[in-house]
mmCIF file of C-alpha atoms in Angstrom:
data_model
loop_
_atom_site.group_PDB
_atom_site.id
_atom_site.type_symbol
_atom_site.label_atom_id
_atom_site.label_comp_id
_atom_site.label_asym_id
_atom_site.label_seq_id
_atom_site.Cartn_x
_atom_site.Cartn_y
_atom_site.Cartn_z
ATOM 1 C CA UNK A 1 13.688 -1.229 31.229
ATOM 2 C CA UNK A 2 12.742 -4.653 32.526
ATOM 3 C CA UNK A 3 9.530 -5.811 34.132
ATOM 4 C CA UNK A 4 7.679 -9.085 34.582
ATOM 5 C CA UNK A 5 4.255 -9.973 33.270
ATOM 6 C CA UNK A 6 2.878 -13.108 34.947
ATOM 7 C CA UNK A 7 6.381 -14.357 35.567
ATOM 8 C CA UNK A 8 7.662 -13.611 32.052
ATOM 9 C CA UNK A 9 10.518 -11.150 31.905
ATOM 10 C CA UNK A 10 9.958 -8.359 29.358
ATOM 11 C CA UNK A 11 12.917 -6.210 28.336
ATOM 12 C CA UNK A 12 12.191 -2.980 26.493
ATOM 13 C CA UNK A 13 15.264 -1.324 24.983
ATOM 14 C CA UNK A 14 15.373 1.998 23.123
ATOM 15 C CA UNK A 15 15.259 0.125 19.808
ATOM 16 C CA UNK A 16 12.189 -1.866 20.876
ATOM 17 C CA UNK A 17 10.475 1.314 22.092
ATOM 18 C CA UNK A 18 11.126 2.961 18.708
ATOM 19 C CA UNK A 19 9.773 -0.081 16.853
ATOM 20 C CA UNK A 20 6.678 -0.083 19.055
ATOM 21 C CA UNK A 21 6.074 3.605 18.329
ATOM 22 C CA UNK A 22 6.615 3.141 14.576
ATOM 23 C CA UNK A 23 4.260 0.150 14.471
ATOM 24 C CA UNK A 24 1.651 1.988 16.500
ATOM 25 C CA UNK A 25 1.973 5.026 14.206
ATOM 26 C CA UNK A 26 1.389 2.880 11.108
ATOM 27 C CA UNK A 27 -1.652 1.171 12.639
ATOM 28 C CA UNK A 28 -3.075 4.493 13.845
ATOM 29 C CA UNK A 29 -2.511 6.280 10.532
ATOM 30 C CA UNK A 30 -4.042 3.418 8.550
ATOM 31 C CA UNK A 31 -7.075 3.347 10.835
ATOM 32 C CA UNK A 32 -7.458 7.111 10.683
ATOM 33 C CA UNK A 33 -7.268 7.151 6.875
ATOM 34 C CA UNK A 34 -9.802 4.334 6.608
ATOM 35 C CA UNK A 35 -12.251 6.243 8.820
ATOM 36 C CA UNK A 36 -11.664 9.380 6.736
ATOM 37 C CA UNK A 37 -12.291 7.438 3.505
ATOM 38 C CA UNK A 38 -15.446 5.843 4.876
ATOM 39 C CA UNK A 39 -16.822 9.166 6.110
ATOM 40 C CA UNK A 40 -16.041 10.842 2.775
ATOM 41 C CA UNK A 41 -17.822 8.069 0.856
ATOM 42 C CA UNK A 42 -20.848 8.126 3.179
ATOM 43 C CA UNK A 43 -21.227 11.927 3.211
ATOM 44 C CA UNK A 44 -20.326 12.608 -0.441
ATOM 45 C CA UNK A 45 -22.587 14.556 -2.762
ATOM 46 C CA UNK A 46 -22.211 14.325 -6.516
ATOM 47 C CA UNK A 47 -21.137 17.261 -8.698
ATOM 48 C CA UNK A 48 -20.268 17.659 -12.352
ATOM 49 C CA UNK A 49 -16.546 17.814 -13.054
ATOM 50 C CA UNK A 50 -14.435 18.407 -16.134
ATOM 51 C CA UNK A 51 -11.349 16.267 -16.748
ATOM 52 C CA UNK A 52 -8.358 18.543 -17.339
ATOM 53 C CA UNK A 53 -5.474 16.084 -17.632
ATOM 54 C CA UNK A 54 -4.710 12.384 -17.184
ATOM 55 C CA UNK A 55 -1.334 10.707 -16.844
ATOM 56 C CA UNK A 56 0.467 7.654 -15.503
ATOM 57 C CA UNK A 57 3.760 7.860 -13.626
ATOM 58 C CA UNK A 58 6.165 5.237 -12.308
ATOM 59 C CA UNK A 59 6.594 4.986 -8.565
ATOM 60 C CA UNK A 60 9.820 3.392 -7.300
ATOM 61 C CA UNK A 61 8.704 1.384 -4.298
ATOM 62 C CA UNK A 62 9.140 -2.395 -4.449
ATOM 63 C CA UNK A 63 10.281 -2.595 -8.038
ATOM 64 C CA UNK A 64 8.047 -0.462 -10.244
ATOM 65 C CA UNK A 65 4.446 0.476 -9.497
ATOM 66 C CA UNK A 66 2.275 2.873 -11.465
ATOM 67 C CA UNK A 67 0.366 5.837 -10.122
ATOM 68 C CA UNK A 68 -2.610 7.377 -11.932
ATOM 69 C CA UNK A 69 -3.111 11.152 -11.947
ATOM 70 C CA UNK A 70 -6.434 12.554 -13.093
ATOM 71 C CA UNK A 71 -6.789 16.283 -12.622
ATOM 72 C CA UNK A 72 -10.307 17.699 -12.781
ATOM 73 C CA UNK A 73 -12.151 20.899 -11.971
ATOM 74 C CA UNK A 74 -15.596 21.266 -10.408
ATOM 75 C CA UNK A 75 -17.821 23.779 -8.689
ATOM 76 C CA UNK A 76 -19.343 23.396 -5.258
ATOM 77 C CA UNK A 77 -21.580 26.122 -3.803
ATOM 78 C CA UNK A 78 -20.377 28.610 -6.387
ATOM 79 C CA UNK A 79 -16.650 28.111 -5.768
ATOM 80 C CA UNK A 80 -14.441 26.439 -8.369
ATOM 81 C CA UNK A 81 -11.997 23.788 -7.174
ATOM 82 C CA UNK A 82 -9.342 21.554 -8.723
ATOM 83 C CA UNK A 83 -8.596 18.062 -7.463
ATOM 84 C CA UNK A 84 -6.547 15.073 -8.545
ATOM 85 C CA UNK A 85 -7.921 12.369 -6.269
ATOM 86 C CA UNK A 86 -9.306 9.231 -7.846
ATOM 87 C CA UNK A 87 -10.309 7.829 -4.430
ATOM 88 C CA UNK A 88 -10.966 9.548 -1.085
ATOM 89 C CA UNK A 89 -8.290 9.665 1.593
ATOM 90 C CA UNK A 90 -4.615 10.511 1.636
ATOM 91 C CA UNK A 91 -3.221 7.069 0.717
ATOM 92 C CA UNK A 92 -3.324 6.793 -3.065
ATOM 93 C CA UNK A 93 -3.817 3.527 -4.920
ATOM 94 C CA UNK A 94 -0.944 2.224 -7.075
ATOM 95 C CA UNK A 95 -1.034 -0.443 -9.772
ATOM 96 C CA UNK A 96 1.372 -3.288 -10.500
ATOM 97 C CA UNK A 97 1.363 -2.959 -14.295
ATOM 98 C CA UNK A 98 1.117 -0.095 -16.746
ATOM 99 C CA UNK A 99 -1.800 -1.817 -18.502
ATOM 100 C CA UNK A 100 -3.726 -1.993 -15.218
ATOM 101 C CA UNK A 101 -3.166 1.746 -14.660
ATOM 102 C CA UNK A 102 -4.098 2.434 -18.298
ATOM 103 C CA UNK A 103 -7.394 0.587 -17.870
ATOM 104 C CA UNK A 104 -8.247 2.868 -14.932
ATOM 105 C CA UNK A 105 -7.786 6.115 -16.877
ATOM 106 C CA UNK A 106 -9.371 4.880 -20.133
ATOM 107 C CA UNK A 107 -12.785 6.094 -19.057
ATOM 108 C CA UNK A 108 -11.416 9.600 -18.346
ATOM 109 C CA UNK A 109 -10.544 11.682 -21.410
ATOM 110 C CA UNK A 110 -9.367 15.292 -21.321
ATOM 111 C CA UNK A 111 -12.360 17.642 -21.624
ATOM 112 C CA UNK A 112 -14.986 15.032 -20.647
ATOM 113 C CA UNK A 113 -17.677 15.837 -18.119
ATOM 114 C CA UNK A 114 -17.888 13.230 -15.363
ATOM 115 C CA UNK A 115 -19.444 12.822 -11.934
ATOM 116 C CA UNK A 116 -17.194 13.657 -8.995
ATOM 117 C CA UNK A 117 -17.989 13.352 -5.310
ATOM 118 C CA UNK A 118 -17.483 16.048 -2.699
ATOM 119 C CA UNK A 119 -17.499 15.670 1.047
ATOM 120 C CA UNK A 120 -19.289 18.841 2.278
ATOM 121 C CA UNK A 121 -16.812 19.064 5.188
ATOM 122 C CA UNK A 122 -13.819 19.241 2.803
ATOM 123 C CA UNK A 123 -15.060 20.554 -0.544
ATOM 124 C CA UNK A 124 -11.542 21.067 -1.917
ATOM 125 C CA UNK A 125 -10.833 17.313 -1.844
ATOM 126 C CA UNK A 126 -13.267 15.822 -4.358
ATOM 127 C CA UNK A 127 -12.749 12.328 -5.764
ATOM 128 C CA UNK A 128 -13.981 10.378 -8.765
ATOM 129 C CA UNK A 129 -14.531 6.844 -7.422
ATOM 130 C CA UNK A 130 -17.014 6.500 -4.570
ATOM 131 C CA UNK A 131 -15.278 3.643 -2.763
ATOM 132 C CA UNK A 132 -12.530 3.057 -0.214
ATOM 133 C CA UNK A 133 -9.108 1.612 -1.068
ATOM 134 C CA UNK A 134 -6.904 -1.107 0.410
ATOM 135 C CA UNK A 135 -4.117 1.356 1.295
ATOM 136 C CA UNK A 136 -5.161 1.863 4.927
ATOM 137 C CA UNK A 137 -5.308 -1.894 5.497
ATOM 138 C CA UNK A 138 -1.794 -2.264 4.098
ATOM 139 C CA UNK A 139 -0.544 0.400 6.530
ATOM 140 C CA UNK A 140 -2.295 -1.347 9.419
ATOM 141 C CA UNK A 141 -0.855 -4.734 8.384
ATOM 142 C CA UNK A 142 2.698 -3.361 8.213
ATOM 143 C CA UNK A 143 2.249 -1.679 11.590
ATOM 144 C CA UNK A 144 0.801 -4.839 13.112
ATOM 145 C CA UNK A 145 3.746 -6.879 11.839
ATOM 146 C CA UNK A 146 6.238 -4.379 13.289
ATOM 147 C CA UNK A 147 4.378 -4.444 16.624
ATOM 148 C CA UNK A 148 4.394 -8.258 16.650
ATOM 149 C CA UNK A 149 8.125 -8.454 15.937
ATOM 150 C CA UNK A 150 8.898 -5.834 18.588
ATOM 151 C CA UNK A 151 6.771 -7.596 21.202
ATOM 152 C CA UNK A 152 8.280 -11.001 20.441
ATOM 153 C CA UNK A 153 11.761 -9.534 20.688
ATOM 154 C CA UNK A 154 10.941 -7.848 24.014
ATOM 155 C CA UNK A 155 9.600 -11.092 25.469
ATOM 156 C CA UNK A 156 12.130 -13.438 23.845
ATOM 157 C CA UNK A 157 14.986 -15.077 25.688
ATOM 158 C CA UNK A 158 18.012 -12.830 26.113
ATOM 159 C CA UNK A 159 20.381 -15.787 26.510
ATOM 160 C CA UNK A 160 19.357 -18.592 24.159
ATOM 161 C CA UNK A 161 19.840 -21.985 25.762
ATOM 162 C CA UNK A 162 19.838 -20.567 29.280
ATOM 163 C CA UNK A 163 18.692 -23.214 31.729
ATOM 164 C CA UNK A 164 19.208 -26.048 29.253
ATOM 165 C CA UNK A 165 22.820 -27.013 30.022
ATOM 166 C CA UNK A 166 23.533 -30.701 29.943
ATOM 167 C CA UNK A 167 24.182 -32.135 33.342
ATOM 168 C CA UNK A 168 27.342 -34.194 33.777
ATOM 169 C CA UNK A 169 26.760 -37.914 33.806
ATOM 170 C CA UNK A 170 27.035 -39.380 37.246
ATOM 171 C CA UNK A 171 29.950 -41.730 37.776
ATOM 172 C CA UNK A 172 27.685 -44.699 38.547
ATOM 173 C CA UNK A 173 25.740 -44.251 35.299
ATOM 174 C CA UNK A 174 28.951 -44.114 33.311
ATOM 175 C CA UNK A 175 30.217 -47.418 34.821
ATOM 176 C CA UNK A 176 26.841 -49.106 34.241
ATOM 177 C CA UNK A 177 27.064 -48.598 30.504
ATOM 178 C CA UNK A 178 30.715 -49.617 30.366
ATOM 179 C CA UNK A 179 30.095 -52.981 32.054
ATOM 180 C CA UNK A 180 27.300 -53.920 29.695
ATOM 181 C CA UNK A 181 29.708 -54.045 26.762
#
């Protein structure tokens, strides 16, 4: 599909349309998760929780990252729940080094009683740290980059160098230079 925007030809192929949708999905999901995290932090009420198990696992993304799992149980309005969320939201935080992940779980020992936070709207998804993470911003940044690349490709020249051909030298100009030497 081709159309012009203020005289600039924009060509949207199937590949560009897919990239635009993927980028938009990343930006939308990151924004949605950030709003969910913020709402959970703002509306959270504290409850007592018991740490059941802590562990660190390797995540194979870019090289090796470390994920922290802290499982805990708590009661809210007479119902017992189990959760494993350190932070609110669905995008979990990962750590670059094992020692960084270890420092996060040091304060949580099996059997300890700690304070957890429950969003009254979703009591089954309690969390231990009352703060948002950078995960949603990373999703939005990746999506924004994909959108930028797709837009630049759609607007970019389809035939590089088009309209820049060298014009042949006129015969009179050629003779002028030859006579000077």
